[in-house]
Amino acid sequence: MRRVLSVVPLLAVAALAGCSQIAAIAPVGGNHLTEVRFATIDVLQEQGIALRDVPTCSRGDDGSVACAGTTSAGEDVAASSPGSDPDRVTVTVSSTVIFDGSVREVIDRAAGVTP
Protein backbone atom coordinates (compact mmCIF):
# COMPACT_ATOMS: atom_id res chain seq x y z
CA MET A 1 0.00 0.00 0.00
CA ARG A 2 2.87 2.39 0.80
CA ARG A 3 4.34 1.93 -2.66
CA VAL A 4 1.07 2.91 -4.28
CA LEU A 5 0.78 6.01 -2.10
CA SER A 6 4.36 7.08 -2.88
CA VAL A 7 3.76 6.74 -6.64
CA VAL A 8 0.68 9.00 -6.65
CA PRO A 9 2.60 12.24 -5.88
CA LEU A 10 5.17 11.36 -8.56
CA LEU A 11 2.42 10.93 -11.13
CA ALA A 12 0.90 14.28 -10.15
CA VAL A 13 4.27 16.03 -10.52
CA ALA A 14 4.83 14.41 -13.91
CA ALA A 15 1.40 15.50 -15.10
CA LEU A 16 1.99 19.10 -13.99
CA ALA A 17 5.42 19.16 -15.63
CA GLY A 18 3.83 18.05 -18.88
CA CYS A 19 1.33 20.92 -18.67
CA SER A 20 4.06 23.51 -18.18
CA GLN A 21 6.03 22.09 -21.11
CA ILE A 22 2.99 22.33 -23.35
CA ALA A 23 2.40 25.91 -22.19
CA ALA A 24 6.01 26.77 -23.01
CA ILE A 25 5.71 25.26 -26.48
CA ALA A 26 2.42 26.98 -27.31
CA PRO A 27 3.93 30.35 -28.37
CA VAL A 28 6.19 28.57 -30.85
CA GLY A 29 3.08 27.61 -32.78
CA GLY A 30 3.19 31.26 -33.66
CA ASN A 31 0.91 34.16 -33.88
CA HIS A 32 1.85 37.48 -35.44
CA LEU A 33 2.96 39.08 -32.16
CA THR A 34 5.13 36.14 -31.12
CA GLU A 35 6.72 35.76 -34.54
CA VAL A 36 7.59 39.47 -34.72
CA ARG A 37 9.12 39.33 -31.24
CA PHE A 38 11.24 36.29 -32.11
CA ALA A 39 12.30 37.81 -35.44
CA THR A 40 13.28 41.06 -33.71
CA ILE A 41 15.45 39.22 -31.19
CA ASP A 42 16.98 37.10 -33.96
CA VAL A 43 17.86 40.20 -36.03
CA LEU A 44 19.50 41.81 -33.01
CA GLN A 45 21.50 38.67 -32.30
CA GLU A 46 22.59 38.41 -35.95
CA GLN A 47 23.84 41.99 -35.72
CA GLY A 48 25.71 41.26 -32.47
CA ILE A 49 23.57 43.70 -30.49
CA ALA A 50 23.36 42.82 -26.81
CA LEU A 51 20.17 43.63 -24.94
CA ARG A 52 19.49 45.09 -21.53
CA ASP A 53 15.71 44.88 -21.93
CA VAL A 54 14.44 42.22 -24.31
CA PRO A 55 11.77 43.70 -26.60
CA THR A 56 8.20 43.37 -25.44
CA CYS A 57 5.46 43.63 -28.01
CA SER A 58 1.87 44.75 -28.20
CA ARG A 59 -0.83 44.37 -30.83
CA GLY A 60 -2.69 47.33 -32.29
CA ASP A 61 -6.40 47.36 -33.07
CA ASP A 62 -5.53 47.01 -36.77
CA GLY A 63 -3.50 43.82 -36.17
CA SER A 64 -0.15 45.61 -36.31
CA VAL A 65 2.60 44.71 -33.84
CA ALA A 66 4.97 47.15 -32.14
CA CYS A 67 7.91 46.09 -29.97
CA ALA A 68 10.25 48.08 -27.72
CA GLY A 69 13.40 47.22 -25.81
CA THR A 70 16.82 48.57 -24.90
CA THR A 71 20.35 47.59 -25.92
CA SER A 72 23.01 46.99 -23.30
CA ALA A 73 24.42 50.42 -24.31
CA GLY A 74 21.09 52.07 -23.45
CA GLU A 75 19.90 52.61 -27.03
CA ASP A 76 16.22 52.24 -27.83
CA VAL A 77 15.19 49.21 -29.87
CA ALA A 78 11.92 49.28 -31.80
CA ALA A 79 10.26 46.91 -34.22
CA SER A 80 7.04 47.23 -36.14
CA SER A 81 5.01 44.97 -38.37
CA PRO A 82 1.83 46.08 -40.12
CA GLY A 83 -1.38 44.12 -39.73
CA SER A 84 -1.83 44.32 -43.49
CA ASP A 85 1.51 42.54 -44.12
CA PRO A 86 2.32 40.35 -41.11
CA ASP A 87 5.41 38.87 -42.79
CA ARG A 88 7.15 42.27 -42.85
CA VAL A 89 9.12 43.65 -39.92
CA THR A 90 11.23 46.77 -39.53
CA VAL A 91 13.77 46.79 -36.69
CA THR A 92 15.47 50.00 -35.56
CA VAL A 93 18.15 50.82 -33.03
CA SER A 94 18.31 54.49 -32.02
CA SER A 95 16.15 55.41 -35.03
CA THR A 96 18.54 53.65 -37.46
CA VAL A 97 16.87 50.89 -39.48
CA ILE A 98 18.97 47.74 -39.12
CA PHE A 99 16.50 45.41 -40.82
CA ASP A 100 13.44 45.69 -43.03
CA GLY A 101 12.22 42.43 -44.46
CA SER A 102 10.54 39.07 -43.99
CA VAL A 103 9.69 37.74 -40.53
CA ARG A 104 9.60 34.17 -41.86
CA GLU A 105 13.05 34.43 -43.48
CA VAL A 106 14.61 35.67 -40.23
CA ILE A 107 13.00 32.92 -38.17
CA ASP A 108 13.93 30.25 -40.72
CA ARG A 109 17.53 31.48 -40.88
CA ALA A 110 17.82 31.43 -37.08
CA ALA A 111 16.39 27.90 -37.03
CA GLY A 112 18.86 26.76 -39.67
CA VAL A 113 16.18 26.13 -42.28
CA THR A 114 17.51 26.53 -45.79
CA PRO A 115 15.23 27.43 -48.71
GROMACS .gro file of N, CA, C and O in nm:
model
  460
    1MET      N    1   0.082  -0.119   0.000
    1MET     CA    2   0.000   0.000   0.000
    1MET      C    3   0.087   0.126   0.000
    1MET      O    4   0.054   0.222  -0.066
    2ARG      N    5   0.199   0.122   0.074
    2ARG     CA    6   0.287   0.239   0.080
    2ARG      C    7   0.345   0.272  -0.056
    2ARG      O    8   0.362   0.387  -0.090
    3ARG      N    9   0.379   0.169  -0.133
    3ARG     CA   10   0.434   0.193  -0.266
    3ARG      C   11   0.335   0.266  -0.355
    3ARG      O   12   0.371   0.357  -0.427
    4VAL      N   13   0.210   0.227  -0.347
    4VAL     CA   14   0.107   0.291  -0.428
    4VAL      C   15   0.093   0.437  -0.387
    4VAL      O   16   0.085   0.526  -0.471
    5LEU      N   17   0.092   0.464  -0.258
    5LEU     CA   18   0.078   0.601  -0.210
    5LEU      C   19   0.199   0.687  -0.247
    5LEU      O   20   0.185   0.806  -0.273
    6SER      N   21   0.318   0.629  -0.253
    6SER     CA   22   0.436   0.708  -0.288
    6SER      C   23   0.444   0.735  -0.438
    6SER      O   24   0.507   0.830  -0.482
    7VAL      N   25   0.377   0.655  -0.518
    7VAL     CA   26   0.376   0.674  -0.664
    7VAL      C   27   0.278   0.784  -0.704
    7VAL      O   28   0.303   0.858  -0.799
    8VAL      N   29   0.170   0.802  -0.630
    8VAL     CA   30   0.068   0.900  -0.665
    8VAL      C   31   0.126   1.042  -0.673
    8VAL      O   32   0.102   1.112  -0.771
    9PRO      N   33   0.204   1.089  -0.574
    9PRO     CA   34   0.260   1.224  -0.588
    9PRO      C   35   0.354   1.236  -0.708
    9PRO      O   36   0.358   1.341  -0.773
   10LEU      N   37   0.428   1.132  -0.740
   10LEU     CA   38   0.517   1.136  -0.856
   10LEU      C   39   0.438   1.151  -0.986
   10LEU      O   40   0.478   1.225  -1.076
   11LEU      N   41   0.327   1.081  -0.994
   11LEU     CA   42   0.242   1.093  -1.113
   11LEU      C   43   0.184   1.234  -1.125
   11LEU      O   44   0.175   1.289  -1.235
   12ALA      N   45   0.145   1.292  -1.013
   12ALA     CA   46   0.090   1.428  -1.015
   12ALA      C   47   0.195   1.528  -1.060
   12ALA      O   48   0.168   1.616  -1.142
   13VAL      N   49   0.318   1.514  -1.011
   13VAL     CA   50   0.427   1.603  -1.052
   13VAL      C   51   0.455   1.587  -1.200
   13VAL      O   52   0.473   1.685  -1.274
   14ALA      N   53   0.458   1.466  -1.249
   14ALA     CA   54   0.483   1.441  -1.391
   14ALA      C   55   0.374   1.503  -1.477
   14ALA      O   56   0.402   1.562  -1.582
   15ALA      N   57   0.250   1.492  -1.433
   15ALA     CA   58   0.140   1.550  -1.510
   15ALA      C   59   0.151   1.702  -1.515
   15ALA      O   60   0.132   1.763  -1.619
   16LEU      N   61   0.184   1.765  -1.402
   16LEU     CA   62   0.199   1.910  -1.399
   16LEU      C   63   0.317   1.956  -1.482
   16LEU      O   64   0.312   2.058  -1.549
   17ALA      N   65   0.425   1.881  -1.482
   17ALA     CA   66   0.542   1.916  -1.563
   17ALA      C   67   0.505   1.912  -1.711
   17ALA      O   68   0.546   1.997  -1.789
   18GLY      N   69   0.427   1.814  -1.749
   18GLY     CA   70   0.383   1.805  -1.888
   18GLY      C   71   0.300   1.925  -1.928
   18GLY      O   72   0.314   1.978  -2.038
   19CYS      N   73   0.215   1.974  -1.837
   19CYS     CA   74   0.133   2.092  -1.867
   19CYS      C   75   0.220   2.215  -1.888
   19CYS      O   76   0.197   2.294  -1.978
   20SER      N   77   0.322   2.232  -1.804
   20SER     CA   78   0.406   2.351  -1.818
   20SER      C   79   0.488   2.343  -1.946
   20SER      O   80   0.516   2.444  -2.009
   21GLN      N   81   0.529   2.223  -1.986
   21GLN     CA   82   0.603   2.209  -2.111
   21GLN      C   83   0.515   2.243  -2.230
   21GLN      O   84   0.558   2.310  -2.323
   22ILE      N   85   0.392   2.202  -2.227
   22ILE     CA   86   0.299   2.233  -2.335
   22ILE      C   87   0.274   2.383  -2.339
   22ILE      O   88   0.272   2.444  -2.445
   23ALA      N   89   0.260   2.446  -2.223
   23ALA     CA   90   0.240   2.591  -2.219
   23ALA      C   91   0.361   2.664  -2.275
   23ALA      O   92   0.347   2.766  -2.342
   24ALA      N   93   0.480   2.613  -2.250
   24ALA     CA   94   0.601   2.677  -2.301
   24ALA      C   95   0.613   2.661  -2.452
   24ALA      O   96   0.666   2.747  -2.520
   25ILE      N   97   0.563   2.552  -2.505
   25ILE     CA   98   0.571   2.526  -2.648
   25ILE      C   99   0.465   2.605  -2.724
   25ILE      O  100   0.487   2.645  -2.838
   26ALA      N  101   0.354   2.635  -2.662
   26ALA     CA  102   0.242   2.698  -2.731
   26ALA      C  103   0.280   2.822  -2.812
   26ALA      O  104   0.239   2.835  -2.926
   27PRO      N  105   0.361   2.917  -2.757
   27PRO     CA  106   0.393   3.035  -2.837
   27PRO      C  107   0.470   3.003  -2.964
   27PRO      O  108   0.466   3.079  -3.059
   28VAL      N  109   0.542   2.892  -2.968
   28VAL     CA  110   0.619   2.857  -3.085
   28VAL      C  111   0.527   2.826  -3.203
   28VAL      O  112   0.564   2.843  -3.317
   29GLY      N  113   0.405   2.784  -3.173
   29GLY     CA  114   0.308   2.761  -3.278
   29GLY      C  115   0.286   2.887  -3.360
   29GLY      O  116   0.252   2.882  -3.475
   30GLY      N  117   0.309   3.000  -3.297
   30GLY     CA  118   0.319   3.126  -3.366
   30GLY      C  119   0.190   3.199  -3.391
   30GLY      O  120   0.100   3.148  -3.452
   31ASN      N  121   0.188   3.319  -3.344
   31ASN     CA  122   0.091   3.416  -3.388
   31ASN      C  123   0.174   3.537  -3.429
   31ASN      O  124   0.296   3.540  -3.410
   32HIS      N  125   0.112   3.634  -3.489
   32HIS     CA  126   0.185   3.748  -3.544
   32HIS      C  127   0.273   3.815  -3.439
   32HIS      O  128   0.391   3.841  -3.462
   33LEU      N  129   0.219   3.842  -3.322
   33LEU     CA  130   0.296   3.908  -3.216
   33LEU      C  131   0.419   3.827  -3.176
   33LEU      O  132   0.530   3.880  -3.169
   34THR      N  133   0.403   3.700  -3.153
   34THR     CA  134   0.513   3.614  -3.112
   34THR      C  135   0.620   3.604  -3.221
   34THR      O  136   0.739   3.612  -3.194
   35GLU      N  137   0.576   3.588  -3.345
   35GLU     CA  138   0.672   3.576  -3.454
   35GLU      C  139   0.753   3.704  -3.473
   35GLU      O  140   0.873   3.700  -3.496
   36VAL      N  141   0.688   3.820  -3.460
   36VAL     CA  142   0.759   3.947  -3.472
   36VAL      C  143   0.860   3.962  -3.359
   36VAL      O  144   0.973   4.005  -3.380
   37ARG      N  145   0.820   3.924  -3.239
   37ARG     CA  146   0.912   3.933  -3.124
   37ARG      C  147   1.034   3.844  -3.147
   37ARG      O  148   1.148   3.887  -3.129
   38PHE      N  149   1.012   3.720  -3.186
   38PHE     CA  150   1.124   3.629  -3.211
   38PHE      C  151   1.213   3.680  -3.323
   38PHE      O  152   1.336   3.676  -3.314
   39ALA      N  153   1.152   3.729  -3.432
   39ALA     CA  154   1.230   3.781  -3.544
   39ALA      C  155   1.313   3.902  -3.501
   39ALA      O  156   1.430   3.915  -3.540
   40THR      N  157   1.256   3.989  -3.420
   40THR     CA  158   1.328   4.106  -3.371
   40THR      C  159   1.451   4.064  -3.291
   40THR      O  160   1.562   4.114  -3.313
   41ILE      N  161   1.433   3.971  -3.200
   41ILE     CA  162   1.545   3.922  -3.119
   41ILE      C  163   1.649   3.855  -3.207
   41ILE      O  164   1.770   3.876  -3.189
   42ASP      N  165   1.604   3.777  -3.305
   42ASP     CA  166   1.698   3.710  -3.396
   42ASP      C  167   1.779   3.811  -3.477
   42ASP      O  168   1.900   3.795  -3.494
   43VAL      N  169   1.715   3.916  -3.527
   43VAL     CA  170   1.786   4.020  -3.603
   43VAL      C  171   1.892   4.085  -3.514
   43VAL      O  172   2.007   4.105  -3.556
   44LEU      N  173   1.856   4.117  -3.393
   44LEU     CA  174   1.950   4.181  -3.301
   44LEU      C  175   2.069   4.089  -3.272
   44LEU      O  176   2.185   4.133  -3.270
   45GLN      N  177   2.042   3.961  -3.253
   45GLN     CA  178   2.150   3.867  -3.230
   45GLN      C  179   2.239   3.854  -3.352
   45GLN      O  180   2.362   3.849  -3.339
   46GLU      N  181   2.180   3.848  -3.471
   46GLU     CA  182   2.259   3.841  -3.595
   46GLU      C  183   2.352   3.960  -3.607
   46GLU      O  184   2.463   3.948  -3.659
   47GLN      N  185   2.306   4.076  -3.562
   47GLN     CA  186   2.384   4.199  -3.572
   47GLN      C  187   2.483   4.215  -3.455
   47GLN      O  188   2.557   4.313  -3.449
   48GLY      N  189   2.480   4.120  -3.362
   48GLY     CA  190   2.571   4.126  -3.247
   48GLY      C  191   2.533   4.233  -3.146
   48GLY      O  192   2.618   4.285  -3.074
   49ILE      N  193   2.405   4.266  -3.140
   49ILE     CA  194   2.357   4.370  -3.049
   49ILE      C  195   2.306   4.306  -2.921
   49ILE      O  196   2.209   4.231  -2.922
   50ALA      N  197   2.374   4.336  -2.812
   50ALA     CA  198   2.336   4.282  -2.681
   50ALA      C  199   2.220   4.364  -2.624
   50ALA      O  200   2.209   4.485  -2.649
   51LEU      N  201   2.136   4.298  -2.549
   51LEU     CA  202   2.017   4.363  -2.494
   51LEU      C  203   2.023   4.378  -2.343
   51LEU      O  204   2.071   4.290  -2.274
   52ARG      N  205   1.973   4.490  -2.296
   52ARG     CA  206   1.949   4.509  -2.153
   52ARG      C  207   1.805   4.469  -2.124
   52ARG      O  208   1.776   4.396  -2.030
   53ASP      N  209   1.713   4.521  -2.205
   53ASP     CA  210   1.571   4.488  -2.193
   53ASP      C  211   1.525   4.423  -2.322
   53ASP      O  212   1.522   4.487  -2.428
   54VAL      N  213   1.491   4.296  -2.314
   54VAL     CA  214   1.444   4.222  -2.431
   54VAL      C  215   1.314   4.288  -2.478
   54VAL      O  216   1.229   4.325  -2.397
   55PRO      N  217   1.298   4.305  -2.610
   55PRO     CA  218   1.177   4.370  -2.660
   55PRO      C  219   1.049   4.301  -2.615
   55PRO      O  220   1.039   4.179  -2.616
   56THR      N  221   0.955   4.383  -2.572
   56THR     CA  222   0.820   4.337  -2.544
   56THR      C  223   0.730   4.396  -2.651
   56THR      O  224   0.756   4.506  -2.702
   57CYS      N  225   0.628   4.323  -2.687
   57CYS     CA  226   0.546   4.363  -2.801
   57CYS      C  227   0.400   4.376  -2.763
   57CYS      O  228   0.353   4.312  -2.669
   58SER      N  229   0.331   4.460  -2.839
   58SER     CA  230   0.187   4.475  -2.820
   58SER      C  231   0.120   4.478  -2.957
   58SER      O  232   0.183   4.512  -3.058
   59ARG      N  233  -0.006   4.443  -2.958
   59ARG     CA  234  -0.083   4.437  -3.083
   59ARG      C  235  -0.176   4.558  -3.089
   59ARG      O  236  -0.244   4.590  -2.993
   60GLY      N  237  -0.178   4.622  -3.206
   60GLY     CA  238  -0.269   4.733  -3.229
   60GLY      C  239  -0.406   4.684  -3.270
   60GLY      O  240  -0.423   4.566  -3.306
   61ASP      N  241  -0.504   4.771  -3.267
   61ASP     CA  242  -0.640   4.736  -3.307
   61ASP      C  243  -0.648   4.690  -3.452
   61ASP      O  244  -0.736   4.613  -3.489
   62ASP      N  245  -0.554   4.737  -3.535
   62ASP     CA  246  -0.553   4.701  -3.677
   62ASP      C  247  -0.474   4.574  -3.705
   62ASP      O  248  -0.452   4.537  -3.820
   63GLY      N  249  -0.426   4.506  -3.600
   63GLY     CA  250  -0.350   4.382  -3.617
   63GLY      C  251  -0.200   4.405  -3.628
   63GLY      O  252  -0.123   4.311  -3.637
   64SER      N  253  -0.159   4.531  -3.625
   64SER     CA  254  -0.015   4.561  -3.631
   64SER      C  255   0.051   4.521  -3.499
   64SER      O  256  -0.016   4.503  -3.398
   65VAL      N  257   0.183   4.506  -3.504
   65VAL     CA  258   0.260   4.471  -3.384
   65VAL      C  259   0.371   4.574  -3.368
   65VAL      O  260   0.438   4.609  -3.466
   66ALA      N  261   0.389   4.622  -3.246
   66ALA     CA  262   0.497   4.715  -3.214
   66ALA      C  263   0.573   4.659  -3.094
   66ALA      O  264   0.513   4.613  -2.997
   67CYS      N  265   0.707   4.661  -3.103
   67CYS     CA  266   0.791   4.609  -2.997
   67CYS      C  267   0.889   4.717  -2.953
   67CYS      O  268   0.931   4.800  -3.034
   68ALA      N  269   0.927   4.714  -2.825
   68ALA     CA  270   1.025   4.808  -2.772
   68ALA      C  271   1.114   4.740  -2.671
   68ALA      O  272   1.070   4.656  -2.593
   69GLY      N  273   1.243   4.775  -2.674
   69GLY     CA  274   1.340   4.722  -2.581
   69GLY      C  275   1.457   4.818  -2.572
   69GLY      O  276   1.451   4.930  -2.622
   70THR      N  277   1.565   4.773  -2.509
   70THR     CA  278   1.682   4.857  -2.490
   70THR      C  279   1.809   4.773  -2.507
   70THR      O  280   1.816   4.661  -2.456
   71THR      N  281   1.908   4.829  -2.578
   71THR     CA  282   2.035   4.759  -2.592
   71THR      C  283   2.113   4.771  -2.461
   71THR      O  284   2.081   4.853  -2.375
   72SER      N  285   2.218   4.692  -2.450
   72SER     CA  286   2.301   4.699  -2.330
   72SER      C  287   2.371   4.835  -2.319
   72SER      O  288   2.409   4.876  -2.210
   73ALA      N  289   2.382   4.909  -2.431
   73ALA     CA  290   2.442   5.042  -2.431
   73ALA      C  291   2.338   5.151  -2.402
   73ALA      O  292   2.371   5.270  -2.403
   74GLY      N  293   2.214   5.111  -2.380
   74GLY     CA  294   2.109   5.207  -2.345
   74GLY      C  295   2.035   5.265  -2.465
   74GLY      O  296   1.955   5.357  -2.449
   75GLU      N  297   2.059   5.211  -2.585
   75GLU     CA  298   1.990   5.261  -2.703
   75GLU      C  299   1.851   5.197  -2.714
   75GLU      O  300   1.833   5.081  -2.678
   76ASP      N  301   1.758   5.275  -2.765
   76ASP     CA  302   1.622   5.224  -2.783
   76ASP      C  303   1.617   5.128  -2.902
   76ASP      O  304   1.675   5.154  -3.006
   77VAL      N  305   1.545   5.018  -2.882
   77VAL     CA  306   1.519   4.921  -2.987
   77VAL      C  307   1.370   4.926  -3.015
   77VAL      O  308   1.290   4.928  -2.921
   78ALA      N  309   1.333   4.931  -3.143
   78ALA     CA  310   1.192   4.928  -3.180
   78ALA      C  311   1.175   4.836  -3.300
   78ALA      O  312   1.265   4.823  -3.383
   79ALA      N  313   1.061   4.773  -3.307
   79ALA     CA  314   1.026   4.691  -3.422
   79ALA      C  315   0.879   4.713  -3.451
   79ALA      O  316   0.800   4.736  -3.359
   80SER      N  317   0.844   4.708  -3.578
   80SER     CA  318   0.704   4.723  -3.614
   80SER      C  319   0.672   4.631  -3.731
   80SER      O  320   0.757   4.605  -3.816
   81SER      N  321   0.550   4.583  -3.730
   81SER     CA  322   0.501   4.497  -3.837
   81SER      C  323   0.355   4.533  -3.861
   81SER      O  324   0.274   4.531  -3.768
   82PRO      N  325   0.321   4.567  -3.985
   82PRO     CA  326   0.183   4.608  -4.012
   82PRO      C  327   0.086   4.490  -4.011
   82PRO      O  328   0.123   4.378  -4.048
   83GLY      N  329  -0.035   4.516  -3.970
   83GLY     CA  330  -0.138   4.412  -3.973
   83GLY      C  331  -0.171   4.370  -4.115
   83GLY      O  332  -0.210   4.257  -4.139
   84SER      N  333  -0.152   4.462  -4.210
   84SER     CA  334  -0.183   4.432  -4.349
   84SER      C  335  -0.077   4.345  -4.417
   84SER      O  336  -0.102   4.287  -4.521
   85ASP      N  337   0.043   4.337  -4.357
   85ASP     CA  338   0.151   4.254  -4.412
   85ASP      C  339   0.228   4.192  -4.296
   85ASP      O  340   0.338   4.235  -4.263
   86PRO      N  341   0.171   4.090  -4.232
   86PRO     CA  342   0.232   4.035  -4.111
   86PRO      C  343   0.367   3.968  -4.132
   86PRO      O  344   0.437   3.939  -4.034
   87ASP      N  345   0.409   3.946  -4.256
   87ASP     CA  346   0.541   3.887  -4.279
   87ASP      C  347   0.651   3.993  -4.284
   87ASP      O  348   0.768   3.961  -4.291
   88ARG      N  349   0.616   4.119  -4.277
   88ARG     CA  350   0.715   4.227  -4.285
   88ARG      C  351   0.743   4.282  -4.145
   88ARG      O  352   0.652   4.304  -4.066
   89VAL      N  353   0.872   4.303  -4.118
   89VAL     CA  354   0.912   4.365  -3.992
   89VAL      C  355   1.024   4.465  -4.019
   89VAL      O  356   1.111   4.442  -4.103
   90THR      N  357   1.017   4.576  -3.948
   90THR     CA  358   1.123   4.677  -3.953
   90THR      C  359   1.178   4.689  -3.811
   90THR      O  360   1.102   4.711  -3.716
   91VAL      N  361   1.310   4.672  -3.799
   91VAL     CA  362   1.377   4.679  -3.669
   91VAL      C  363   1.470   4.799  -3.671
   91VAL      O  364   1.550   4.815  -3.764
   92THR      N  365   1.459   4.883  -3.568
   92THR     CA  366   1.547   5.000  -3.556
   92THR      C  367   1.619   5.001  -3.422
   92THR      O  368   1.568   4.951  -3.322
   93VAL      N  369   1.739   5.057  -3.425
   93VAL     CA  370   1.815   5.082  -3.303
   93VAL      C  371   1.852   5.230  -3.307
   93VAL      O  372   1.917   5.275  -3.402
   94SER      N  373   1.809   5.303  -3.207
   94SER     CA  374   1.831   5.449  -3.202
   94SER      C  375   1.791   5.516  -3.333
   94SER      O  376   1.867   5.592  -3.391
   95SER      N  377   1.673   5.484  -3.381
   95SER     CA  378   1.615   5.541  -3.503
   95SER      C  379   1.686   5.502  -3.633
   95SER      O  380   1.652   5.551  -3.739
   96THR      N  381   1.786   5.414  -3.627
   96THR     CA  382   1.854   5.365  -3.746
   96THR      C  383   1.796   5.229  -3.783
   96THR      O  384   1.798   5.137  -3.701
   97VAL      N  385   1.743   5.216  -3.904
   97VAL     CA  386   1.687   5.089  -3.948
   97VAL      C  387   1.801   4.990  -3.969
   97VAL      O  388   1.893   5.015  -4.046
   98ILE      N  389   1.795   4.878  -3.895
   98ILE     CA  390   1.897   4.774  -3.912
   98ILE      C  391   1.843   4.655  -3.990
   98ILE      O  392   1.920   4.571  -4.036
   99PHE      N  393   1.710   4.649  -4.004
   99PHE     CA  394   1.650   4.541  -4.082
   99PHE      C  395   1.511   4.583  -4.127
   99PHE      O  396   1.435   4.641  -4.050
  100ASP      N  397   1.479   4.550  -4.250
  100ASP     CA  398   1.344   4.569  -4.303
  100ASP      C  399   1.320   4.456  -4.401
  100ASP      O  400   1.378   4.455  -4.509
  101GLY      N  401   1.241   4.358  -4.360
  101GLY     CA  402   1.222   4.243  -4.446
  101GLY      C  403   1.126   4.142  -4.389
  101GLY      O  404   1.040   4.174  -4.307
  102SER      N  405   1.145   4.017  -4.428
  102SER     CA  406   1.054   3.907  -4.399
  102SER      C  407   1.076   3.846  -4.260
  102SER      O  408   1.187   3.804  -4.226
  103VAL      N  409   0.968   3.840  -4.184
  103VAL     CA  410   0.969   3.774  -4.053
  103VAL      C  411   1.006   3.627  -4.071
  103VAL      O  412   1.092   3.573  -4.001
  104ARG      N  413   0.940   3.561  -4.165
  104ARG     CA  414   0.960   3.417  -4.186
  104ARG      C  415   1.105   3.386  -4.222
  104ARG      O  416   1.163   3.291  -4.174
  105GLU      N  417   1.166   3.467  -4.309
  105GLU     CA  418   1.305   3.443  -4.348
  105GLU      C  419   1.400   3.454  -4.230
  105GLU      O  420   1.492   3.374  -4.215
  106VAL      N  421   1.377   3.551  -4.142
  106VAL     CA  422   1.461   3.567  -4.023
  106VAL      C  423   1.447   3.447  -3.931
  106VAL      O  424   1.546   3.390  -3.886
  107ILE      N  425   1.324   3.406  -3.906
  107ILE     CA  426   1.300   3.292  -3.817
  107ILE      C  427   1.358   3.164  -3.878
  107ILE      O  428   1.422   3.085  -3.808
  108ASP      N  429   1.338   3.143  -4.006
  108ASP     CA  430   1.393   3.025  -4.072
  108ASP      C  431   1.545   3.023  -4.067
  108ASP      O  432   1.607   2.920  -4.040
  109ARG      N  433   1.606   3.139  -4.092
  109ARG     CA  434   1.753   3.148  -4.088
  109ARG      C  435   1.805   3.115  -3.948
  109ARG      O  436   1.900   3.041  -3.933
  110ALA      N  437   1.740   3.169  -3.845
  110ALA     CA  438   1.782   3.143  -3.708
  110ALA      C  439   1.764   2.996  -3.671
  110ALA      O  440   1.842   2.942  -3.592
  111ALA      N  441   1.664   2.932  -3.731
  111ALA     CA  442   1.639   2.790  -3.703
  111ALA      C  443   1.726   2.698  -3.789
  111ALA      O  444   1.721   2.576  -3.773
  112GLY      N  445   1.800   2.757  -3.881
  112GLY     CA  446   1.886   2.676  -3.967
  112GLY      C  447   1.813   2.613  -4.084
  112GLY      O  448   1.862   2.518  -4.145
  113VAL      N  449   1.695   2.665  -4.116
  113VAL     CA  450   1.618   2.613  -4.228
  113VAL      C  451   1.670   2.679  -4.354
  113VAL      O  452   1.680   2.801  -4.363
  114THR      N  453   1.703   2.598  -4.453
  114THR     CA  454   1.751   2.653  -4.579
  114THR      C  455   1.641   2.643  -4.684
  114THR      O  456   1.566   2.545  -4.686
  115PRO      N  457   1.631   2.745  -4.770
  115PRO     CA  458   1.523   2.743  -4.871
  115PRO      C  459   1.544   2.637  -4.977
  115PRO      O  460   1.646   2.587  -5.001
   0.00000   0.00000   0.00000
